[in-house]
mmCIF file of C-alpha atoms in Angstrom:
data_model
loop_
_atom_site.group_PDB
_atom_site.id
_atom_site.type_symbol
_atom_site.label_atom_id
_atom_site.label_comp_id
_atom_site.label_asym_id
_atom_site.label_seq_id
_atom_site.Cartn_x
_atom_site.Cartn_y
_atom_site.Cartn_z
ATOM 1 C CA UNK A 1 -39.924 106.894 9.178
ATOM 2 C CA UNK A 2 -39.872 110.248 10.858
ATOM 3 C CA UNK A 3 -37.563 112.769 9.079
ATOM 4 C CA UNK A 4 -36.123 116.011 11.478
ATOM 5 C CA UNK A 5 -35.457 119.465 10.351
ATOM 6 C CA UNK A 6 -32.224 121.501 12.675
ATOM 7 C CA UNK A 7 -31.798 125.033 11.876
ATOM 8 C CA UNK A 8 -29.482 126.920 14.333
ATOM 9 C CA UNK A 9 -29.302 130.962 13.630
ATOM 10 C CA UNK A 10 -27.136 133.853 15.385
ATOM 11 C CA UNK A 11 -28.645 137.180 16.121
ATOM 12 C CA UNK A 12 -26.972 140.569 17.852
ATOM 13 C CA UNK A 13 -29.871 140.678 19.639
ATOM 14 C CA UNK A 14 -31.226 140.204 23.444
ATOM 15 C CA UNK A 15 -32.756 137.168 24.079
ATOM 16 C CA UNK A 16 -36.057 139.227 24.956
ATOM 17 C CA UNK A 17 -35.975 141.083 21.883
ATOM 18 C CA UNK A 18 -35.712 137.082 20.143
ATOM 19 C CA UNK A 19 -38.496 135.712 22.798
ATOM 20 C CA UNK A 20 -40.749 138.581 21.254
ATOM 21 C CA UNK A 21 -40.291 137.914 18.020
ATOM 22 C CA UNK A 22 -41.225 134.271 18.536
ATOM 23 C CA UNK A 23 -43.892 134.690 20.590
ATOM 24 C CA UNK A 24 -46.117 138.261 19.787
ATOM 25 C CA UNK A 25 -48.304 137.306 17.080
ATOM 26 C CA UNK A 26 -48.122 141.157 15.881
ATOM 27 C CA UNK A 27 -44.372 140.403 15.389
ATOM 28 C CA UNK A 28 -45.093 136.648 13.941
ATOM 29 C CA UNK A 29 -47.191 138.296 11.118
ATOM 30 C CA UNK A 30 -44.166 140.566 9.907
ATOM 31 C CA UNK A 31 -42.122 137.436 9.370
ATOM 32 C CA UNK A 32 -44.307 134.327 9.371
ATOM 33 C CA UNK A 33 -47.985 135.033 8.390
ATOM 34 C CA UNK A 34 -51.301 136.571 9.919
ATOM 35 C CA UNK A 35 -52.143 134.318 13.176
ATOM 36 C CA UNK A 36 -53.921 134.082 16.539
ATOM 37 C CA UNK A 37 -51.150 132.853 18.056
ATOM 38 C CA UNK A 38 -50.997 133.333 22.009
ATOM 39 C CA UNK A 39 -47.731 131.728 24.033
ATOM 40 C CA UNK A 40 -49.658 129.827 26.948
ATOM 41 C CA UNK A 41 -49.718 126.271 26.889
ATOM 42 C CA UNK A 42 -53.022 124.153 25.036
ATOM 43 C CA UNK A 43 -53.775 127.429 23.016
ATOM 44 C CA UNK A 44 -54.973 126.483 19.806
ATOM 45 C CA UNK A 45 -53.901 128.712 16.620
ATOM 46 C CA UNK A 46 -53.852 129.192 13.119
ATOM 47 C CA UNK A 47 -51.070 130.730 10.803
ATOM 48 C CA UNK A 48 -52.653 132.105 7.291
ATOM 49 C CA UNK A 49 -51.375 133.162 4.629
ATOM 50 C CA UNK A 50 -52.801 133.302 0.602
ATOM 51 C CA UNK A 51 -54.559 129.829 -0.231
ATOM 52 C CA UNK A 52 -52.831 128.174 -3.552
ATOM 53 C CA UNK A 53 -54.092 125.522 -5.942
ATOM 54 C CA UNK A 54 -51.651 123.249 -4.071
ATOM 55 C CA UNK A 55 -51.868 124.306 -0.312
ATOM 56 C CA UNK A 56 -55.645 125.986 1.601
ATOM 57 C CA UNK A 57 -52.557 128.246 2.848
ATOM 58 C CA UNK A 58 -53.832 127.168 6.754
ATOM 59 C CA UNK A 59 -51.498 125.917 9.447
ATOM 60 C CA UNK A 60 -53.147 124.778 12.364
ATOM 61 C CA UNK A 61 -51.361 124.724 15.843
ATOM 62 C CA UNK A 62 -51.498 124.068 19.273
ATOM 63 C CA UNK A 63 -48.692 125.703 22.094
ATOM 64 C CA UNK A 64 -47.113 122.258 23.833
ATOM 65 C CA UNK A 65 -44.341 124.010 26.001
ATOM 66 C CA UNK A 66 -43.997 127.625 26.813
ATOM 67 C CA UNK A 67 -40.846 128.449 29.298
ATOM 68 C CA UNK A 68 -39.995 131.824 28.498
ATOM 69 C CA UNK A 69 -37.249 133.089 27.423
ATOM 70 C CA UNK A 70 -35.255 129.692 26.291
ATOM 71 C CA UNK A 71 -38.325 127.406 24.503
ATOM 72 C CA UNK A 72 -41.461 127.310 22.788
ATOM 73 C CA UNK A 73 -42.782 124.051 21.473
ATOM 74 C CA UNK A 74 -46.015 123.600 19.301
ATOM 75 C CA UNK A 75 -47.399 121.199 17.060
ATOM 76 C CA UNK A 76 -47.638 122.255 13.312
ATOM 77 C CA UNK A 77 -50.707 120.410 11.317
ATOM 78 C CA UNK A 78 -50.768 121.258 7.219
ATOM 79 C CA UNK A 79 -51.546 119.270 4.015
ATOM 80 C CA UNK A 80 -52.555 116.136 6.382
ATOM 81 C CA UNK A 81 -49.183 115.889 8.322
ATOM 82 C CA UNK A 82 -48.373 117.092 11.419
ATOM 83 C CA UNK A 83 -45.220 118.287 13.108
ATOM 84 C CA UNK A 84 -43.545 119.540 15.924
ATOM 85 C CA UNK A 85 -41.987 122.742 16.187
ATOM 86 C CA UNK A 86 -39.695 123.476 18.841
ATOM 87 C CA UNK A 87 -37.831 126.537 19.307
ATOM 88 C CA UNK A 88 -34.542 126.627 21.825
ATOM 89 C CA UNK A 89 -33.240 130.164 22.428
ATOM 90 C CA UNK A 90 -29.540 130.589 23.789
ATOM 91 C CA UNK A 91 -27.889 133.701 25.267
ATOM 92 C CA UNK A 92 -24.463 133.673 24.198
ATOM 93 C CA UNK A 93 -23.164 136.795 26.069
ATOM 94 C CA UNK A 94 -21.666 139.616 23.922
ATOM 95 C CA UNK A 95 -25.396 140.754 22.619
ATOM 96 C CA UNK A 96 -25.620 137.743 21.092
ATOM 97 C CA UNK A 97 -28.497 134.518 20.511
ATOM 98 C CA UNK A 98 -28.219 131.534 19.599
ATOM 99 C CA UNK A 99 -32.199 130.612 17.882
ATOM 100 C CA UNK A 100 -32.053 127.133 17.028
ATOM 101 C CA UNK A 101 -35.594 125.320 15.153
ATOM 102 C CA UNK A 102 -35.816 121.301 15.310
ATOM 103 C CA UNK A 103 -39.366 120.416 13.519
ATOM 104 C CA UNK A 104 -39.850 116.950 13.860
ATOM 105 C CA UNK A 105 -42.499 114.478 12.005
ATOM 106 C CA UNK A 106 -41.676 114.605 8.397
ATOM 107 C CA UNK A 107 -42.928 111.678 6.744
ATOM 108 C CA UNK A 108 -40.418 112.333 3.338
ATOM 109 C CA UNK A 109 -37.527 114.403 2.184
ATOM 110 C CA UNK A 110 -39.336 116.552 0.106
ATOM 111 C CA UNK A 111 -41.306 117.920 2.697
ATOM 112 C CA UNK A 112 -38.212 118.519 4.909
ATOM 113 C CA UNK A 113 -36.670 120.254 2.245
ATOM 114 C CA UNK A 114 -39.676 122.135 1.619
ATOM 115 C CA UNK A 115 -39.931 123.700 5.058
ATOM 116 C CA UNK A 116 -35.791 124.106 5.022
ATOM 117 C CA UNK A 117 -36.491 126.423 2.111
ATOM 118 C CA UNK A 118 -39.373 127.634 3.801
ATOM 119 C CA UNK A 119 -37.854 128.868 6.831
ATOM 120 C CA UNK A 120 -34.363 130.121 5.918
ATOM 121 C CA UNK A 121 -36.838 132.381 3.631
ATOM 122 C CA UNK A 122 -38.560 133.901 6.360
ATOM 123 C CA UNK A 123 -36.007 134.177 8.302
ATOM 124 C CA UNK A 124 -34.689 137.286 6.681
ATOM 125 C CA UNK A 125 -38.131 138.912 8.059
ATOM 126 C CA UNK A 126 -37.257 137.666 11.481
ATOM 127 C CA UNK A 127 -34.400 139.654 11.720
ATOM 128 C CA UNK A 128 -36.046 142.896 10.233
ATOM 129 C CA UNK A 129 -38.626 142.731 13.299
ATOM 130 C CA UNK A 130 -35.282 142.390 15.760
ATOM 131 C CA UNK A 131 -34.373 145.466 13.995
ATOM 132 C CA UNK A 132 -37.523 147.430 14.967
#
């Protein structure tokens, strides 16, 4: 069984100024973690943050599908599962974007629920970097 996480966000931003924030790794490790992240496809990356006595605090990655400025797909490999990370961005006129986040390959609920909490955490950073 494959379990999928859907987050959809609005930001009064551009959709360039979202693209950025997704993409620039300088940007990524305001709001995600350190990285060598690089948007071309079959780049391999790392995100890292502060190993625990849990988690080696490693993500590894690999870009799948880069077609700026609407989506950015890559795989997402941590504590022996691996996922898929797509991100879909929407311009919905008045200054405003639609960000929306399906990760797919969750092999429980408390994993899913895990990266829900996860994300909606740093997603408070992500809009700080919009702001700058």
């Amino acid at each position: 069984m494959s379990l999928t996480l859907n987050l959809d966000f609005q930001y009064t931003t551009s959709i360039e100024k979202a693209w950025s924030a997704i993409t620039d790794p300088s940007k990524l490790a305001k709001w995600i973690m350190e990285n060598d992240f690089k948007p071309v496809v079959g780049h391999r990356f790392q995100f890292r943050t502060q190993p625990s006595e849990w988690w080696d605090g490693i993500i590894n990655g690999e870009v799948l599908i880069v077609e700026e400025p609407n989506r950015l797909s890559y795989t997402w490999a941590s504590g022996g599962e691996q996922h898929t990370v797509t991100w879909t961005l929407q311009d919905l006129g008045d200054g405003k974007v639609n960000l929306h986040l399906e990760q797919t390959g969750f092999s429980n609920t408390q994993g899913l629920e895990g990266a829900r909490y996860g994300w909606s955490n740093w997603f408070g950073g992500f809009e700080q970097v919009l702001e700058q």
